[in-house]
Each structure stands twice: as structure tokens, then as C-alpha cells.
Amino acid sequence: MEKRRREVLAGLASVGTLAVAGCANQNPAEAIGPTETESPDGESTTTGGTTAGGERLEDHPAAAGLASQPTLGPDPADADGVIVAFEDPSCPRCKRFEQATVPRIKSELVEPGTASFVFRGYPVVYEWGQPATRTLEATYARSADAHWRLLDHYFENQTDFREAGTEEVYPLTREFLAAETDLDAGAVVAAAENGDHEDAVSTDLSAGQEANATATPTVFLFRDGRYRTRASGSVSFTLVKNALGV
């Protein structure tokens, strides 16, 4: 277990500097594949670019171990569109993505059954994102619903967690889980502290590295089982919808 923890920490160090820069300073959105432009209201859009000839979903590095990831909507193997998002609970741009773009993804693509939304933890920005991601994995192992609620809690209270410091992540998370879920909060946090889910953390980290996710959020988009494009930074719903062609 300790060896696995060291491997995970080494992986985090190898991508952390680039991801911090990406989260904090990059352009409003960076799309790789379709040509991306920004509208007067600040939304990013996509035109042209790659279509159905991309790599198969099951062969793409961003989709490694996809079946075990937190997913909203239909099974990715059956969905018209698949959105794989690498995010860090400590990343300000991820918070913006989750609060501005993801609600529309849920209501307009996930709920109608058009697309699947897959979350992958990629804690490479602030240090407190690492214990937060471990606790998300420990929570997901017990309850998918509690996982999504905890993720929302981290984003909603991002400033408080950053100001409290890394050492307070576990106590604050324990309080939330005890008050807002039916889980054994102490057991969840103990599992995170003990590194019981380091393999899950490592799987996401390795997938992001292999897929060259150097900023958060980075969103990989697939249509009809084929890779379309990816985007990172302030990813708008318009960009996602246009890239998927739905």
C-alpha cells in the first residue's frame, strides 16, 4: 500500500506544475480538434475539425478503466455521446465548469439519455485536492449518490477548504458526510487516510497522463463510440454540444 501511495504521489508531482498553470492562467477554452472560437457573451464554440474517424472509446487512454468510474446517464458503451472529465476539486476552473456547464450537460444531454458524463479525479492543482480525491474514491466505493454530493460540496466550499489547509480536509469532510449522508463517515475517512483506494486514484491519474491531460478541467468527447476532440479550461456547454454534434 505504501509503495502504491509513493507511486501516486510521484505521478502527481510530474503533472502538477502544468496543471496549476492550466487551471489558473490559460485562455477561456482550449479545444484540440475542432476549431474553437469565443462568442461575445464569453461562451466558447466549436466549428469544423475532426468527426467520426477518431480512436475507439475502448482504446482511448482517457477511457482506461471507464466501467469503474462515477457516471451519470446511460452506460458509456450505449450512449450516443460520452463526456469524460478530468477534474480536481481544488481547481477554480473546475468549479466554474461544474457550476456553469455541467448543469446543462445533465439537463440537456444526460437526462434525455443522449450522453454519459464520466468524472475522473485528477488532483494536480492545490495540495488539498489530493485528500479530497482520496475521500471521493472512498465515498464512491460505498455510494455513488454520496460521491456526487460530496463533489458538489467541495466545489461549493472551495475557498473554505483552501483557507483551512490540507490537514483539515478529512475532519471537515467527516462532518459533512455525517450530517448530509447515511454513510459511516468515520469509516469513509479512515479508508481515505489509510490509502485503501490508492489504486482507483492511480488509475485516473495514469489515464490522464496517458491522454496528455495537462490542465484541469480537461474534457474528452466521444460520439458513436469514437473520439471527437478534447477541451480544457473554461469549457462551455456550447463547445461540448457542438463538438458532439447533438
Short mmCIF file of C-alpha atoms in Angstrom, two decimals:
data_model
loop_
_atom_site.label_atom_id
_atom_site.label_comp_id
_atom_site.label_asym_id
_atom_site.label_seq_id
_atom_site.Cartn_x
_atom_site.Cartn_y
_atom_site.Cartn_z
CA MET A 1 0.00 0.00 0.00
CA GLU A 2 2.80 2.41 0.87
CA LYS A 3 4.52 1.66 -2.44
CA ARG A 4 1.30 2.46 -4.30
CA ARG A 5 0.95 5.73 -2.36
CA ARG A 6 4.50 6.73 -3.34
CA GLU A 7 3.76 5.94 -6.99
CA VAL A 8 0.63 8.08 -6.90
CA LEU A 9 2.46 11.00 -5.29
CA ALA A 10 5.25 10.74 -7.86
CA GLY A 11 2.68 10.86 -10.64
CA LEU A 12 1.01 13.89 -9.12
CA ALA A 13 4.33 15.71 -8.96
CA SER A 14 5.03 15.02 -12.63
CA VAL A 15 1.90 16.79 -13.89
CA GLY A 16 1.16 19.23 -11.09
CA THR A 17 3.08 22.27 -12.34
CA LEU A 18 1.49 22.20 -15.79
CA ALA A 19 -1.98 21.64 -14.41
CA VAL A 20 -1.72 24.50 -11.94
CA ALA A 21 -0.79 26.81 -14.79
CA GLY A 22 -3.63 25.47 -16.90
CA CYS A 23 -6.27 25.88 -14.22
CA ALA A 24 -5.18 29.36 -13.22
CA ASN A 25 -3.95 31.09 -16.34
CA GLN A 26 -4.97 29.51 -19.62
CA ASN A 27 -7.26 31.00 -22.24
CA PRO A 28 -11.05 30.80 -21.80
CA ALA A 29 -11.06 27.42 -23.53
CA GLU A 30 -8.59 25.35 -25.44
CA ALA A 31 -10.06 22.87 -27.87
CA ILE A 32 -7.88 20.34 -29.63
CA GLY A 33 -9.54 19.06 -32.77
CA PRO A 34 -12.42 21.31 -33.84
CA THR A 35 -11.65 24.99 -34.38
CA GLU A 36 -12.70 26.88 -31.27
CA THR A 37 -13.89 30.47 -31.12
CA GLU A 38 -15.34 32.64 -28.37
CA SER A 39 -18.66 34.42 -28.68
CA PRO A 40 -19.31 37.97 -27.38
CA ASP A 41 -21.03 36.59 -24.27
CA GLY A 42 -17.91 34.62 -23.33
CA GLU A 43 -19.12 31.20 -24.45
CA SER A 44 -16.70 29.07 -26.46
CA THR A 45 -17.94 27.31 -29.56
CA THR A 46 -16.57 24.73 -31.97
CA THR A 47 -16.73 24.54 -35.73
CA GLY A 48 -15.32 22.02 -38.18
CA GLY A 49 -12.49 19.75 -37.10
CA THR A 50 -12.47 16.01 -36.51
CA THR A 51 -15.56 13.86 -36.97
CA ALA A 52 -16.30 10.14 -36.78
CA GLY A 53 -12.87 8.80 -37.68
CA GLY A 54 -11.25 9.06 -34.25
CA GLU A 55 -9.96 6.40 -31.92
CA ARG A 56 -12.50 3.97 -30.49
CA LEU A 57 -13.73 4.76 -26.98
CA GLU A 58 -12.46 1.49 -25.55
CA ASP A 59 -8.98 2.11 -26.99
CA HIS A 60 -8.56 5.73 -25.94
CA PRO A 61 -6.29 6.28 -22.89
CA ALA A 62 -8.79 8.68 -21.30
CA ALA A 63 -11.26 5.80 -21.14
CA ALA A 64 -8.98 3.29 -19.39
CA GLY A 65 -10.95 1.62 -16.60
CA LEU A 66 -14.06 3.57 -17.59
CA ALA A 67 -16.52 0.98 -16.28
CA SER A 68 -15.45 1.63 -12.69
CA GLN A 69 -15.79 5.43 -12.85
CA PRO A 70 -18.60 7.61 -11.43
CA THR A 71 -21.02 8.04 -14.33
CA LEU A 72 -24.25 9.94 -14.89
CA GLY A 73 -26.63 8.85 -17.63
CA PRO A 74 -26.59 5.76 -19.81
CA ASP A 75 -23.80 3.22 -19.97
CA PRO A 76 -21.00 4.85 -22.00
CA ALA A 77 -20.95 1.79 -24.24
CA ASP A 78 -24.55 2.52 -25.27
CA ALA A 79 -24.64 6.33 -25.30
CA ASP A 80 -24.59 8.48 -28.43
CA GLY A 81 -22.15 10.83 -26.69
CA VAL A 82 -19.64 10.32 -23.90
CA ILE A 83 -18.06 13.15 -21.89
CA VAL A 84 -15.03 12.16 -19.82
CA ALA A 85 -13.99 14.98 -17.48
CA PHE A 86 -10.69 15.06 -15.58
CA GLU A 87 -11.23 17.41 -12.64
CA ASP A 88 -9.64 18.50 -9.38
CA PRO A 89 -11.93 19.54 -6.51
CA SER A 90 -9.41 22.28 -5.65
CA CYS A 91 -9.33 23.79 -9.17
CA PRO A 92 -11.21 27.11 -9.62
CA ARG A 93 -11.86 26.50 -13.32
CA CYS A 94 -13.28 23.07 -12.47
CA LYS A 95 -15.66 24.78 -10.06
CA ARG A 96 -16.76 27.11 -12.84
CA PHE A 97 -17.20 24.17 -15.22
CA GLU A 98 -19.23 22.23 -12.64
CA GLN A 99 -21.47 25.15 -11.77
CA ALA A 100 -21.97 26.71 -15.22
CA THR A 101 -21.60 23.89 -17.75
CA VAL A 102 -22.33 20.59 -16.02
CA PRO A 103 -25.92 21.51 -15.03
CA ARG A 104 -26.75 21.97 -18.72
CA ILE A 105 -24.94 18.77 -19.61
CA LYS A 106 -27.13 16.98 -17.07
CA SER A 107 -30.44 18.54 -18.10
CA GLU A 108 -29.95 18.64 -21.87
CA LEU A 109 -27.77 15.61 -22.58
CA VAL A 110 -27.67 13.21 -19.62
CA GLU A 111 -31.31 13.21 -18.50
CA PRO A 112 -32.69 12.66 -22.04
CA GLY A 113 -30.27 9.72 -22.39
CA THR A 114 -28.25 11.32 -25.17
CA ALA A 115 -24.88 11.33 -23.42
CA SER A 116 -22.98 9.93 -20.46
CA PHE A 117 -20.94 12.14 -18.14
CA VAL A 118 -17.94 10.46 -16.51
CA PHE A 119 -15.95 12.05 -13.69
CA ARG A 120 -12.26 11.23 -13.19
CA GLY A 121 -10.35 12.66 -10.23
CA TYR A 122 -7.16 14.47 -11.24
CA PRO A 123 -5.80 16.23 -8.12
CA VAL A 124 -2.96 18.30 -9.53
CA VAL A 125 -3.71 21.90 -8.50
CA TYR A 126 -3.76 22.70 -4.78
CA GLU A 127 -2.48 20.17 -2.26
CA TRP A 128 -5.82 19.81 -0.51
CA GLY A 129 -7.25 18.29 -3.67
CA GLN A 130 -5.31 15.09 -3.01
CA PRO A 131 -7.01 14.05 0.26
CA ALA A 132 -10.30 15.30 -1.17
CA THR A 133 -9.89 12.99 -4.17
CA ARG A 134 -8.99 10.05 -1.93
CA THR A 135 -12.15 10.66 0.08
CA LEU A 136 -14.23 10.91 -3.08
CA GLU A 137 -12.96 7.46 -4.08
CA ALA A 138 -13.70 6.05 -0.63
CA THR A 139 -17.18 7.57 -0.78
CA TYR A 140 -17.90 6.29 -4.28
CA ALA A 141 -16.97 2.77 -3.19
CA ARG A 142 -19.93 2.98 -0.80
CA SER A 143 -22.44 5.24 -2.56
CA ALA A 144 -22.49 6.89 -5.98
CA ASP A 145 -25.08 9.42 -4.82
CA ALA A 146 -22.97 10.43 -1.82
CA HIS A 147 -19.95 10.79 -4.11
CA TRP A 148 -21.72 13.36 -6.30
CA ARG A 149 -22.99 15.23 -3.25
CA LEU A 150 -19.51 15.36 -1.75
CA LEU A 151 -18.04 16.56 -5.04
CA ASP A 152 -20.59 19.39 -5.13
CA HIS A 153 -19.72 20.21 -1.51
CA TYR A 154 -16.02 20.53 -2.32
CA PHE A 155 -16.70 22.89 -5.22
CA GLU A 156 -19.26 24.95 -3.33
CA ASN A 157 -16.87 25.38 -0.39
CA GLN A 158 -13.60 25.52 -2.31
CA THR A 159 -12.39 28.73 -0.69
CA ASP A 160 -13.11 27.43 2.82
CA PHE A 161 -11.17 24.23 2.19
CA ARG A 162 -8.23 26.11 0.71
CA GLU A 163 -8.09 28.52 3.63
CA ALA A 164 -8.49 25.76 6.22
CA GLY A 165 -5.50 23.88 4.84
CA THR A 166 -4.79 20.33 3.77
CA GLU A 167 -4.76 18.95 7.31
CA GLU A 168 -8.41 19.98 7.78
CA VAL A 169 -9.79 18.22 4.69
CA TYR A 170 -10.51 14.93 6.43
CA PRO A 171 -12.15 16.45 9.56
CA LEU A 172 -14.30 18.82 7.51
CA THR A 173 -15.28 16.03 5.13
CA ARG A 174 -16.17 13.76 8.03
CA GLU A 175 -18.51 16.44 9.37
CA PHE A 176 -20.24 16.81 6.00
CA LEU A 177 -20.68 13.08 5.43
CA ALA A 178 -22.03 12.57 8.94
CA ALA A 179 -24.54 15.39 8.59
CA GLU A 180 -25.63 15.00 4.97
CA THR A 181 -25.40 11.27 4.13
CA ASP A 182 -26.27 7.91 5.66
CA LEU A 183 -22.69 6.66 5.35
CA ASP A 184 -20.40 5.78 8.23
CA ALA A 185 -18.40 8.99 7.91
CA GLY A 186 -15.61 7.78 10.16
CA ALA A 187 -15.14 4.62 8.10
CA VAL A 188 -15.06 6.56 4.83
CA VAL A 189 -12.43 9.00 6.06
CA ALA A 190 -10.39 6.22 7.66
CA ALA A 191 -10.34 4.37 4.34
CA ALA A 192 -9.12 7.52 2.60
CA GLU A 193 -6.45 8.17 5.24
CA ASN A 194 -5.27 4.55 5.08
CA GLY A 195 -4.94 4.65 1.31
CA ASP A 196 -7.49 1.90 0.75
CA HIS A 197 -8.39 3.31 -2.66
CA GLU A 198 -4.98 4.35 -3.97
CA ASP A 199 -5.42 2.00 -6.93
CA ALA A 200 -8.50 3.96 -8.01
CA VAL A 201 -6.67 7.27 -7.62
CA SER A 202 -3.73 5.89 -9.59
CA THR A 203 -5.98 4.60 -12.38
CA ASP A 204 -7.40 8.06 -13.01
CA LEU A 205 -4.02 9.73 -12.73
CA SER A 206 -2.43 7.30 -15.18
CA ALA A 207 -5.32 7.70 -17.62
CA GLY A 208 -4.93 11.47 -17.54
CA GLN A 209 -1.20 11.29 -18.05
CA GLU A 210 -1.50 8.83 -20.94
CA ALA A 211 -4.15 11.05 -22.54
CA ASN A 212 -1.91 14.11 -22.07
CA ALA A 213 -4.29 15.98 -19.78
CA THR A 214 -2.02 18.83 -18.69
CA ALA A 215 -4.69 21.16 -17.28
CA THR A 216 -7.93 20.94 -15.35
CA PRO A 217 -10.62 20.56 -16.30
CA THR A 218 -9.79 18.56 -19.41
CA VAL A 219 -12.83 17.09 -21.13
CA PHE A 220 -12.60 14.29 -23.71
CA LEU A 221 -15.57 14.00 -26.06
CA PHE A 222 -16.72 10.88 -27.91
CA ARG A 223 -19.58 10.38 -30.39
CA ASP A 224 -20.91 7.00 -31.50
CA GLY A 225 -18.03 5.25 -29.77
CA ARG A 226 -15.33 7.34 -31.47
CA TYR A 227 -13.10 10.11 -30.17
CA ARG A 228 -14.11 13.55 -31.40
CA THR A 229 -11.97 16.11 -29.57
CA ARG A 230 -10.95 17.42 -26.18
CA ALA A 231 -11.17 20.81 -24.50
CA SER A 232 -9.65 22.29 -21.37
CA GLY A 233 -10.06 25.42 -19.30
CA SER A 234 -13.38 27.27 -19.27
CA VAL A 235 -15.26 24.64 -21.25
CA SER A 236 -18.71 25.89 -22.23
CA PHE A 237 -21.83 23.84 -22.87
CA THR A 238 -21.95 25.18 -26.42
CA LEU A 239 -18.48 23.78 -27.09
CA VAL A 240 -19.48 20.37 -25.72
CA LYS A 241 -22.76 20.23 -27.61
CA ASN A 242 -21.27 21.35 -30.92
CA ALA A 243 -18.30 19.01 -30.66
CA LEU A 244 -20.60 16.06 -30.02
CA GLY A 245 -22.96 17.12 -32.79
CA VAL A 246 -26.05 16.55 -30.67
#
